[in-house]
Coordinates of C-alpha atoms and ligand atoms in Angstrom, one line a residue:
Chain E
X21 CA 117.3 137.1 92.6
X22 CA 115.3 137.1 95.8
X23 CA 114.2 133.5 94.3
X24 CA 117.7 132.3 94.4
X25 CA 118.2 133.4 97.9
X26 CA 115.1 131.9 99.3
X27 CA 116.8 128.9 98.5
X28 CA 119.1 129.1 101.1
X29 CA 117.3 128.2 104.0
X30 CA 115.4 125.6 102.3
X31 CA 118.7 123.7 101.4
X32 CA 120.5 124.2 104.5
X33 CA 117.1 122.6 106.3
X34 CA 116.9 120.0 104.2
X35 CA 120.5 119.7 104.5
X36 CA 119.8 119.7 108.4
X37 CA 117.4 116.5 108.4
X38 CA 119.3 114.7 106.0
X39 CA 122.5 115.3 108.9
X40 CA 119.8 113.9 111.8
X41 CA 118.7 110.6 109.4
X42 CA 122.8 110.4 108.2
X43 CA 123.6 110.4 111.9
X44 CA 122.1 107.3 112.6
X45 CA 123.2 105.1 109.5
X46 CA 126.4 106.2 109.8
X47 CA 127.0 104.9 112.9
X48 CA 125.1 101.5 113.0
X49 CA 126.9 101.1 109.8
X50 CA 130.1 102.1 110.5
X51 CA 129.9 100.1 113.9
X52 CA 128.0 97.0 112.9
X53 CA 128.2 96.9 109.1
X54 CA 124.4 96.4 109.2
X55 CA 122.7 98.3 106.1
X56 CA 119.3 99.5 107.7
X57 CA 116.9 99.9 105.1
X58 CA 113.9 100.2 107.9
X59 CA 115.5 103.4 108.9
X60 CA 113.4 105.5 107.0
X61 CA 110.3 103.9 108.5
X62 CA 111.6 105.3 111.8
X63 CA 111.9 109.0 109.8
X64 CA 107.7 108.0 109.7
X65 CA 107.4 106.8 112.9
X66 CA 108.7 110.1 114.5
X67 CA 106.7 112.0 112.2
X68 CA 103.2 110.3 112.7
X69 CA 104.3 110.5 116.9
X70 CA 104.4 114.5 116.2
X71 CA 100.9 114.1 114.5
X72 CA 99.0 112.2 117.0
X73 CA 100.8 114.5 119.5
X74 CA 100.1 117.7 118.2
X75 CA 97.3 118.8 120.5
X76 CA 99.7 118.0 123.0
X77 CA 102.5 120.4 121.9
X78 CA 105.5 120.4 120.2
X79 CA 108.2 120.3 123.6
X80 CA 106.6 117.2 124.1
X81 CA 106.0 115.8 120.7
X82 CA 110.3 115.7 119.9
X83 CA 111.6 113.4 123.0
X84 CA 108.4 111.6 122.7
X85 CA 109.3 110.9 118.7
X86 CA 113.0 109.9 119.6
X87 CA 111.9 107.6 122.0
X88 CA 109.0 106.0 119.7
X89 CA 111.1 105.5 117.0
X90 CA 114.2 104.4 119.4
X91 CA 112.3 101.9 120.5
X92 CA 111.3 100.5 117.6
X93 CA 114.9 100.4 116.2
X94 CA 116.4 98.9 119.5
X95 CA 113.2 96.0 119.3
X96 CA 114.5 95.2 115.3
X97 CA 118.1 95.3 116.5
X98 CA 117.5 92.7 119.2
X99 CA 114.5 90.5 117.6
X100 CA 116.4 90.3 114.4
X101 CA 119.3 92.0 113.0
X102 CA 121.4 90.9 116.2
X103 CA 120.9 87.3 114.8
X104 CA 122.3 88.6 111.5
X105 CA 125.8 90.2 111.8
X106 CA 128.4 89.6 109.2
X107 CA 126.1 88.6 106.9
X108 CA 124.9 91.8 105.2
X109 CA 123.0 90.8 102.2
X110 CA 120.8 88.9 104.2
X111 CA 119.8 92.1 107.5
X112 CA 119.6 93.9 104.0
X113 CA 116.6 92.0 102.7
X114 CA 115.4 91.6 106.4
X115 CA 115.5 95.3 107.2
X116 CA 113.8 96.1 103.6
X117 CA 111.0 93.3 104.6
X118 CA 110.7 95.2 107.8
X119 CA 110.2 98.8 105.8
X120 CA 107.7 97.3 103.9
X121 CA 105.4 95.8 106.8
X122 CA 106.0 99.0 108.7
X123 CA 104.8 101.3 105.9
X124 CA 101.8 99.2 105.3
X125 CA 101.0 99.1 109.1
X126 CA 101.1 103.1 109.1
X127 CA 98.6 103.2 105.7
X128 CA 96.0 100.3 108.3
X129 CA 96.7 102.6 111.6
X130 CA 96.5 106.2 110.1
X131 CA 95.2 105.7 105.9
X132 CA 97.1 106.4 102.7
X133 CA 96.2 109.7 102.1
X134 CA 98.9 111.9 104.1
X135 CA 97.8 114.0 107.1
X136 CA 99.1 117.5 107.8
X137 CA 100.3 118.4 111.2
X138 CA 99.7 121.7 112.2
X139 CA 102.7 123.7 113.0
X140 CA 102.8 125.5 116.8
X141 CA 102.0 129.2 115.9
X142 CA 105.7 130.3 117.7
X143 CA 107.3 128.7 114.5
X144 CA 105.2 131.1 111.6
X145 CA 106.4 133.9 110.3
X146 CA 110.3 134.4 109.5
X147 CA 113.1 136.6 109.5
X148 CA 113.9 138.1 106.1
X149 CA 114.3 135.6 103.8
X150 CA 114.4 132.7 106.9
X151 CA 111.4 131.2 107.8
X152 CA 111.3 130.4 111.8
X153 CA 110.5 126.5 110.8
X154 CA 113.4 126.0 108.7
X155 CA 115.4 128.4 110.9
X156 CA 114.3 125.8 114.2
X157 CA 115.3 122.5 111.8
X158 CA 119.1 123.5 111.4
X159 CA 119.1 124.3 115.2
X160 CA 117.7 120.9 115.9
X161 CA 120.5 119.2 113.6
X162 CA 123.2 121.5 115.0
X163 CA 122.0 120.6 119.1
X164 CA 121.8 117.0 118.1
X165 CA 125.4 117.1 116.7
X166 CA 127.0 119.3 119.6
X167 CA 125.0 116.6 121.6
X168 CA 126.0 113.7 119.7
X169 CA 129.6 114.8 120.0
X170 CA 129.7 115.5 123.3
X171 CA 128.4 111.8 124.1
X172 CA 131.0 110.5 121.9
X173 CA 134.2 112.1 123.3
X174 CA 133.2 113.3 127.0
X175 CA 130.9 109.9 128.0
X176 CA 131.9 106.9 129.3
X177 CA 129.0 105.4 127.0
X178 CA 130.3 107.3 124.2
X179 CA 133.9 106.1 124.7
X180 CA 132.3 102.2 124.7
X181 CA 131.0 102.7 121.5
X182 CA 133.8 104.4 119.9
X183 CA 136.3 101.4 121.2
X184 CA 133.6 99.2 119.6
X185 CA 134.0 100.8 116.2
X186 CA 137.5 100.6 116.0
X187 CA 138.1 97.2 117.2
X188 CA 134.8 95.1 118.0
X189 CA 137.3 91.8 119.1
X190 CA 139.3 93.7 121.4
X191 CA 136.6 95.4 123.1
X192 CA 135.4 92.1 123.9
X193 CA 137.9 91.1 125.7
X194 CA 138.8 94.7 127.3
X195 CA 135.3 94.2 129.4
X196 CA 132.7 95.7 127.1
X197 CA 129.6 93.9 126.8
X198 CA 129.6 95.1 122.6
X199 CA 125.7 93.7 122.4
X200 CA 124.6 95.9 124.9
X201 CA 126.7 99.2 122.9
X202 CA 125.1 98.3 119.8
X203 CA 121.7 97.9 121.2
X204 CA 122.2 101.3 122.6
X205 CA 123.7 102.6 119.4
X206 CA 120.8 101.4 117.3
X207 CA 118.0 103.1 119.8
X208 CA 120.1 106.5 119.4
X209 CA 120.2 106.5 115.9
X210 CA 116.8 105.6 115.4
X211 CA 115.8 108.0 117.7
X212 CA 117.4 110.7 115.6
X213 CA 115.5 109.6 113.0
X214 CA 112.2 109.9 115.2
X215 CA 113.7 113.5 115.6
X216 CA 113.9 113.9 112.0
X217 CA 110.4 112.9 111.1
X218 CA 109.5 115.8 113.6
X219 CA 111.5 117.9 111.8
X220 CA 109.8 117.3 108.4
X221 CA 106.3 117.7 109.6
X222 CA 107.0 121.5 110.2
X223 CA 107.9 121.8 106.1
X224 CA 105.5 119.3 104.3
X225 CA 102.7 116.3 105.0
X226 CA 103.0 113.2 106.5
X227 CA 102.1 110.0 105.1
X228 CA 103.3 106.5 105.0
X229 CA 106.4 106.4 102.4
X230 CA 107.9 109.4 103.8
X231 CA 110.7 107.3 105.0
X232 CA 111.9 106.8 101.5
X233 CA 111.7 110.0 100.2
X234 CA 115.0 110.7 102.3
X235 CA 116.6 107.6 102.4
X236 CA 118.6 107.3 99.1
X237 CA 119.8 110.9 100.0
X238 CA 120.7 109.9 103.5
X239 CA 122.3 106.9 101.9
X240 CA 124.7 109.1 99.5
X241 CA 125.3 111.6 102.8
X242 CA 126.8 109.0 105.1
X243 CA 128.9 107.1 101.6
X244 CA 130.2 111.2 100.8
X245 CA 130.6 112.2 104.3
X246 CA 132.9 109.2 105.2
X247 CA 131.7 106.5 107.3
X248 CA 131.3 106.6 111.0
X249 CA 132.6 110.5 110.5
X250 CA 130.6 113.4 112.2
X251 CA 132.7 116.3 110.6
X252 CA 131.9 114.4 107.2
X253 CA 128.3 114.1 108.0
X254 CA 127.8 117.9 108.3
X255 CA 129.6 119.0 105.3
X256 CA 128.2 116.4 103.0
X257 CA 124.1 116.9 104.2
X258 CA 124.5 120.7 103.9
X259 CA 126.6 120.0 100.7
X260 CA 124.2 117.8 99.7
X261 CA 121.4 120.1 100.8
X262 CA 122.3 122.7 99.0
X263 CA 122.8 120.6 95.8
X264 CA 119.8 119.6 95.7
X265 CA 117.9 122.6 96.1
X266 CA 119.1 124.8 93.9
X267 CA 119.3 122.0 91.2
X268 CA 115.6 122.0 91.7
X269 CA 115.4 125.7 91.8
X270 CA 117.3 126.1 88.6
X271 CA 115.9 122.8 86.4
X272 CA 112.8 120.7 88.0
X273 CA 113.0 117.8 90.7
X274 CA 113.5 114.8 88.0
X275 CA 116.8 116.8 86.6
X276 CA 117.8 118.0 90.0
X277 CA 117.9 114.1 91.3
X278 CA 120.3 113.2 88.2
X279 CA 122.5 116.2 88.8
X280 CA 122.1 114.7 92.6
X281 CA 123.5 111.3 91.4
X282 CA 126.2 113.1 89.2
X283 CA 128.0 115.1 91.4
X284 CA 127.9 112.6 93.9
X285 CA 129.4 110.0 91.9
X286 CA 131.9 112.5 90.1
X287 CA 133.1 113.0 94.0
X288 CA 133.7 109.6 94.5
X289 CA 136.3 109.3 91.8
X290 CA 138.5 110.8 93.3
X291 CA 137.5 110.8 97.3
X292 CA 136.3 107.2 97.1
X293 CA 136.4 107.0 101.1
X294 CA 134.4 110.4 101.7
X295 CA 135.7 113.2 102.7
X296 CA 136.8 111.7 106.2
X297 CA 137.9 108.4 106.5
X298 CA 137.7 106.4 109.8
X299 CA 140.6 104.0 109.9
X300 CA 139.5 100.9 111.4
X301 CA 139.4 97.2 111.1
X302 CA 135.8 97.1 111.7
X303 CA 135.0 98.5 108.7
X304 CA 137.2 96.3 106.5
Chain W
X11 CA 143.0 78.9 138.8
X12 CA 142.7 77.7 135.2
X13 CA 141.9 74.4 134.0
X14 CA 141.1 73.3 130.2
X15 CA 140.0 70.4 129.3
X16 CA 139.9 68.0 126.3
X17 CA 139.5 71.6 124.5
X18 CA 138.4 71.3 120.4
X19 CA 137.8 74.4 118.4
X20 CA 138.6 75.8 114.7
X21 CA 137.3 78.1 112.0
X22 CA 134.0 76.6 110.4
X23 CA 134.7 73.0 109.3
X24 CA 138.1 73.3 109.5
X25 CA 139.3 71.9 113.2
X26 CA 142.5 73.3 114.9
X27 CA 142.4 72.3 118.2
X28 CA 141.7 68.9 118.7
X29 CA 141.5 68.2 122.9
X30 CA 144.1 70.2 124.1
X31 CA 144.2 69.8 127.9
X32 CA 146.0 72.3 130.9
X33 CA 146.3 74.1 134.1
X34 CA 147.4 77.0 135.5
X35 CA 147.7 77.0 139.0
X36 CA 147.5 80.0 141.3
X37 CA 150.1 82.4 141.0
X38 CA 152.2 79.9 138.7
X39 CA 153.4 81.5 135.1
X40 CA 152.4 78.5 132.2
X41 CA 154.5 79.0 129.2
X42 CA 152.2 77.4 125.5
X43 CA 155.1 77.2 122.8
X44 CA 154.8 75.4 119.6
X45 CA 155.5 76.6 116.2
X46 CA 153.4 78.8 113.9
X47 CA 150.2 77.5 113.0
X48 CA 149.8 75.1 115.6
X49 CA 147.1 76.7 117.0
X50 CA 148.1 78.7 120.1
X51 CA 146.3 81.9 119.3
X52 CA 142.9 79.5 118.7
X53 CA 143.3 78.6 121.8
X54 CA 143.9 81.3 123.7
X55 CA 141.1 83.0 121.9
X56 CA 139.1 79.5 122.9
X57 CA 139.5 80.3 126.9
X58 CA 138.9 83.4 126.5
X59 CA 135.5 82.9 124.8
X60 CA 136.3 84.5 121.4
X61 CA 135.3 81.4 119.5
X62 CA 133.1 78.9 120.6
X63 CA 134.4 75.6 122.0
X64 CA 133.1 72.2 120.0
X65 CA 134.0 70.2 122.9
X66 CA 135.4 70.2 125.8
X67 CA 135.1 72.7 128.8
X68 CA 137.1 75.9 130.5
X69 CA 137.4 76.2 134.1
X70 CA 137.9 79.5 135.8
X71 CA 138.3 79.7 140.1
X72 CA 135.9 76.5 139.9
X73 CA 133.7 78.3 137.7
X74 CA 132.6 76.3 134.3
X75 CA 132.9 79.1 132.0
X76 CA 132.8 77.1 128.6
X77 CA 129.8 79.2 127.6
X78 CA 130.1 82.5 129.0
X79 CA 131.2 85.8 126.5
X80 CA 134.2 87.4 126.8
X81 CA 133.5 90.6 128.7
X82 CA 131.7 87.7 131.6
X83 CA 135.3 85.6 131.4
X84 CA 136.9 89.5 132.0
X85 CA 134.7 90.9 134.8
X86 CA 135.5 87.2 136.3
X87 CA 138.9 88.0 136.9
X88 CA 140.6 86.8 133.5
X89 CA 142.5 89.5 131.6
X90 CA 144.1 88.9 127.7
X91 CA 146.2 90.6 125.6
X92 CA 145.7 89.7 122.1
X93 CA 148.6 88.9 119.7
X94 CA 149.5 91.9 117.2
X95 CA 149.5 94.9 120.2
X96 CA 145.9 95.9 119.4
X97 CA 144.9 99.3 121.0
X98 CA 141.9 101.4 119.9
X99 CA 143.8 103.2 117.5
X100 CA 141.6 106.8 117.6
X101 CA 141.0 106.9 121.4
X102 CA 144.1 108.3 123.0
X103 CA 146.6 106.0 124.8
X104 CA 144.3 107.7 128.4
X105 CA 140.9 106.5 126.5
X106 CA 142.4 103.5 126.2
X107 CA 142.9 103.0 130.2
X108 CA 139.5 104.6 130.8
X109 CA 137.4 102.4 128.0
X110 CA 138.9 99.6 130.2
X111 CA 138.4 100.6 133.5
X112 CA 135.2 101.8 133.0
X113 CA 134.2 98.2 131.7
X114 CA 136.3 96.6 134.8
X115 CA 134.7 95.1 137.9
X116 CA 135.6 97.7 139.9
X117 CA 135.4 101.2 139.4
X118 CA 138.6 101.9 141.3
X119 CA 140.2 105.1 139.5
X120 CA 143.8 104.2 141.0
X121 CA 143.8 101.1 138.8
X122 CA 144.8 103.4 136.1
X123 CA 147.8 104.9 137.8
X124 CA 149.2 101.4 139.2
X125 CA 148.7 100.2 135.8
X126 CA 151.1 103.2 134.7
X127 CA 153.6 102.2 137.8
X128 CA 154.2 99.2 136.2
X129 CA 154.7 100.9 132.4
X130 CA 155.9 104.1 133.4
X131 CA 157.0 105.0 130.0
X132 CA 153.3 105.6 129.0
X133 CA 152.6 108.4 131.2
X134 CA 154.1 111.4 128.6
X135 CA 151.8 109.5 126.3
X136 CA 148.7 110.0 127.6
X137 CA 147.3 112.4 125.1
X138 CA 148.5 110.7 122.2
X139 CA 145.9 108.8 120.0
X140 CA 147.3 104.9 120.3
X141 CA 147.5 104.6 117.1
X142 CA 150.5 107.0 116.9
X143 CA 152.4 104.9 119.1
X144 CA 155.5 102.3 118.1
X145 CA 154.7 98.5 118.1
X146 CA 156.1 98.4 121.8
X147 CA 154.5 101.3 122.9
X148 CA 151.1 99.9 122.1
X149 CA 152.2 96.4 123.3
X150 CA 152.9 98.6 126.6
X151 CA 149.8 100.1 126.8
X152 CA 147.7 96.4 125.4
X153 CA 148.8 95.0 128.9
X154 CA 148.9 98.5 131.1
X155 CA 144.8 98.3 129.2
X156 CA 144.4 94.7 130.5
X157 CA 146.4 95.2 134.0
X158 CA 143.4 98.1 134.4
X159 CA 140.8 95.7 135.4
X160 CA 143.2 93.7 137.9
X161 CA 142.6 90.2 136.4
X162 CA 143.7 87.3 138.5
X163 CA 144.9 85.5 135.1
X164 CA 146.6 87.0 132.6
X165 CA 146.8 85.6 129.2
X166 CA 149.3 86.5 126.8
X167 CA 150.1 86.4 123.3
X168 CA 153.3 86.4 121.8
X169 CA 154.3 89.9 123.8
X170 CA 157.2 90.2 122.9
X171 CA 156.7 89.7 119.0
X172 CA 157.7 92.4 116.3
X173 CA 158.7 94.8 118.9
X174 CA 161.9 96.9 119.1
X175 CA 164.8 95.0 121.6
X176 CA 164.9 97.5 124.0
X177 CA 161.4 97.2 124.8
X178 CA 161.5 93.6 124.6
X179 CA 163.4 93.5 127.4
X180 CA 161.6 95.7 129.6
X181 CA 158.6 93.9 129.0
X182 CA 160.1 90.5 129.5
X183 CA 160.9 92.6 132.9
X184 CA 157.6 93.4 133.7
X185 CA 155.7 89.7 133.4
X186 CA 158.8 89.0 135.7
X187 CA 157.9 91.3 138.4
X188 CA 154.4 90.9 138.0
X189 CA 154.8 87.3 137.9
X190 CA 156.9 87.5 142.0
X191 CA 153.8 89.8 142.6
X192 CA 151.8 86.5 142.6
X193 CA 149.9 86.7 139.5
X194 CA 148.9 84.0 137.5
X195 CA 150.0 84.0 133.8
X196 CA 149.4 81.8 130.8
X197 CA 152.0 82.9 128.1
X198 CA 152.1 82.2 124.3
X199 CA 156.0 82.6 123.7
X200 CA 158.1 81.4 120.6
X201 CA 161.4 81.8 122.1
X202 CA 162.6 79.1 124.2
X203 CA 165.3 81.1 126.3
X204 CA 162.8 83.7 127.0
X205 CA 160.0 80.4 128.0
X206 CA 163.2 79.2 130.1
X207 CA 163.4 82.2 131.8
X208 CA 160.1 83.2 132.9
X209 CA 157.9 79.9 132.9
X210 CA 157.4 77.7 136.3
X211 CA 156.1 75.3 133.5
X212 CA 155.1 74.6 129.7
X213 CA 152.9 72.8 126.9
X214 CA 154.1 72.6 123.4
X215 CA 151.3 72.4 121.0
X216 CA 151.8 70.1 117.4
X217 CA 149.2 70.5 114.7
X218 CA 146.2 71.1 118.0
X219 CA 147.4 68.8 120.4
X220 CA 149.4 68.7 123.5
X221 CA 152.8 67.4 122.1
X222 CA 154.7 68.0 125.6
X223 CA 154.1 69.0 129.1
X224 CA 156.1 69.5 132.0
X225 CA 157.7 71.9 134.6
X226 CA 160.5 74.3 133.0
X227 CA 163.5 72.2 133.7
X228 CA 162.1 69.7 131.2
X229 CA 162.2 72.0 128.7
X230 CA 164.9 70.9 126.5
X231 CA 166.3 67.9 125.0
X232 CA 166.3 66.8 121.5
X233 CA 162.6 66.5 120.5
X234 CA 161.9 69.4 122.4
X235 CA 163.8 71.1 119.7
X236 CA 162.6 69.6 117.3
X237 CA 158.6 70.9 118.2
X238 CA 160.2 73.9 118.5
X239 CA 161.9 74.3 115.1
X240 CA 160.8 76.4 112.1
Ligands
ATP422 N1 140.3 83.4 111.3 C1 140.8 82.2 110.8 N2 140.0 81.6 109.9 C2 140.4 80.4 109.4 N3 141.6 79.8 109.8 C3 142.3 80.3 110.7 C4 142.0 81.6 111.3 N4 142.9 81.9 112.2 C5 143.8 80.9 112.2 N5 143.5 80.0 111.3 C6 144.2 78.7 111.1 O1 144.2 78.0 112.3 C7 145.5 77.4 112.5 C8 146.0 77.9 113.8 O2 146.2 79.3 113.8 P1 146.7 80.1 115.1 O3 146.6 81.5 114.8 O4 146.0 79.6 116.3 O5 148.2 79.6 115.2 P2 149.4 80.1 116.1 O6 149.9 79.0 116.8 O7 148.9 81.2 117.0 O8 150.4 80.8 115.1 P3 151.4 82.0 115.3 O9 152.6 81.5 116.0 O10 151.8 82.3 113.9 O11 150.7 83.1 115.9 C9 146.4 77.8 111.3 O12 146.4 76.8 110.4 C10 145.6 79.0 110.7 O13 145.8 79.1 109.3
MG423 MG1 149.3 83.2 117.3

């Protein structure tokens, strides 16, 4: 029984960095449509900033991760994926070209073999069945969303890239310069993947395909959370979270993907939208 | 103010506009009739930099601004209101002020409150997402969102279409008043009496071109009808 309960805080954190890599799809997505399939490179990039960084110290390792990996998804969005709108099976193979290049330069810059990073010693040890690491990941996730919303509802920034979302034409012609919002929109997302990757280096290694470990599950958070949707988002990664670990718990990592996959789809018979749906003509 | 010339744009290969010339002069009110599917919307959405113009060139306060992208044309001094009262439908009706000042050339907060002077009815509103509104709500708040910036020009589409009488009215009001006020005004309007009305002059588009031109008082007469008629 004490097995069943550790499982708990392992969901919920995994839950917690799928929200933080969701966060970011969802919104480039549900503002530009664009299918970023480099976006778990960025989950890499963050997490090999926390590694070269570690000597350093954590405090400094997270910004510094969010801003690597913000760069790096603001640079696509403007060399490439700018030039691409409204043409999404084409910034699909792009982007996936991009993870592929950016996964091999990690193996020439750091080797295949995956590195550990060595936790700070304030996050060992745990509090009953709560380990502080996985107990610091979830308050990550839930700052970035009380952050996240804040910036959306209370910021003149925020308010820019909402009125982008719902209706790209007519911000246009309002005043808003909409390349410049979805430059910015692309370096926060990314960034909170950067975050992510930080995130992941305090429960496992670090190596080159981590990116796509949490991708496909990142995927099926934003498509069951709703798109564009931040009350969505939360329920579906701890939902999802959840799902997965004690599918794993209960049968073995193979089976626990396919019950994954079932539930998922099974939900989306009859909540094809997600739970939240944003009504906008962007996103037809 | 406004000056278009030998304008051609259109959807991929297919043309619409095919050198449509005009100008608004400071302060006048120029009325663009025609019937639907001439292309008045295409080239309202031309000026205002929307689509790309194939040939032909758009003049703004002696400004060539052919290639420039819509929020430039706006923080220039040129202010539209789509056709279809579009609002950001999730902000509230006070987002939807806000988004546009905060994109405006200046960064005057009173902007806001003239703007609700001149729609008063919008001020129990403010609190309300816009996409709760009525059709002439939201047309209200479309041009209070576009008065924000305090354009020189505004550009308007079909205003007063699908909208409940009561409003039409009061909005037919408004372009009135604002119109004394000295502000320039390029109207797309179906109806003639309302055109007769409000416009110092008029264009009627056929199939993309400039079928007639000419101050109000020309506007009538047998083929004038007959461009007009559905
Ligand atoms: N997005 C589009 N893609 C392709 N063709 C279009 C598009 N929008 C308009 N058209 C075509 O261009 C022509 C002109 O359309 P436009 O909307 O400019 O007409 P309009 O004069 O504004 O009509 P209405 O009075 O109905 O608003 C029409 O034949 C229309 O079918
Ligand atoms: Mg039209």
């Amino acid at each position: 029984m004490g097995g069943a309960l550790n499982q708990l805080p392992i969901g919920l954190s995994i839950g917690a960095v799928l929200l933080l890599i969701a966060l970011g799809l969802t919104f480039t997505f549900g503002q530009m449509g664009v299918i970023n399939m480099a976006h778990g490179e960025f989950i890499m990039a963050g997490a090999y900033t926390a590694y070269l960084l570690q000597d350093v110290g954590f405090p400094i390792a997270l910004p510094a991760a969010f801003l690597v990996a913000g760069l790096m998804g603001l640079a696509l969005e403007r060399v490439a994926i700018r030039h691409f709108y409204g043409r999404p099976l084409d910034t699909l193979l792009l982007t996936w070209g991009v993870s592929l290049v950016l996964q091999q330069a990690a193996r020439d810059l750091f080797g295949a073999p995956n590195v550990q990073v060595v936790s700070p010693g304030w996050l060992r040890g745990s509090v009953g069945v709560l380990p502080y690491n996985r107990l610091f990941i979830m308050l990550l996730a839930a700052l970035s969303v009380v952050a996240i919303w804040a910036y959306l509802n209370r910021s003149a920034p925020g308010r820019r890239m909402r009125a982008v979302m719902q209706n790209r034409g007519l911000a246009a012609t309002t005043g808003i310069d909409t390349g410049r919002v979805d430059g910015l929109t692309f370096f926060i997302g990314s960034g909170l993947a950067g975050v992510a990757g930080v995130a992941l280096t305090l429960i496992g290694p670090v190596g080159p395909t981590l990116g796509t470990y949490y991708i496909v599950d990142a995927f099926l958070v934003v498509v069951a959370g709703g798109l564009g949707q931040l009350k969505g988002a939360v329920l579906a990664a701890a939902g999802l979270g959840l799902l997965n670990s004690y599918a794993e718990f209960w049968t073995n990592a193979s089976l626990a993907k396919v019950i994954v996959f079932v539930a998922i789809i099974g939900f989306l018979q009859f909540r094809p939208q997600g739970l939240f749906v944003l009504r906008s003509r962007a996103l037809t | 103010m406004l000056s278009v010339e030998g304008l051609e744009a259109g959807y991929g290969t297919a043309r619409v506009l095919f050198g449509v010339s005009l100008e608004v002069a400071p302060g006048q009110l120029m009325c663009v009739m025609g019937r639907n599917g001439v292309g008045k919307t295409t080239l309202l959405n031309t000026i205002m930099g929307v689509l790309p113009a194939t040939a032909g060139s758009v003049t703004f306060d002696g400004r060539d601004v052919t290639r420039l992208r819509p929020h430039e044309r706006v923080r220039l001094g040129m202010g539209y209101v789509p056709q279809g009262h579009e609002t950001f439908p999730q902000l509230s009706v006070m987002g939807n002020l806000q988004v546009a000042l905060e994109a405006a050339p200046h960064k005057d907060g009173g902007a806001v409150d003239e703007a609700l002077e001149v729609f008063p009815g919008l001020k129990p509103l403010l609190k309300r997402p816009a996409g709760f509104l009525s059709g002439g709500q939201q047309q209200q708040l479309a041009m209070a969102r576009a008065l924000v910036a305090r354009p020189r020009l505004l550009i308007l589409d079909e205003p007063t279409e699908g909208i409940q009488p009561s409003i039409i009215i009061e909005i037919e009001e408004t372009i009135e008043r604002l119109h004394r006020a000295g502000l320039a005004m390029l109207l797309v309007e179906q109806y003639l009496d309302l055109a007769l009305r409000l416009a110092d002059r008029f264009v009627i588009l056929d199939a993309g071109h400039v079928a007639r031109s000419g101050p109000a008082r020309e506007l009538q007469g047998e083929d004038v009808h007959r461009l007009l008629a559905v």
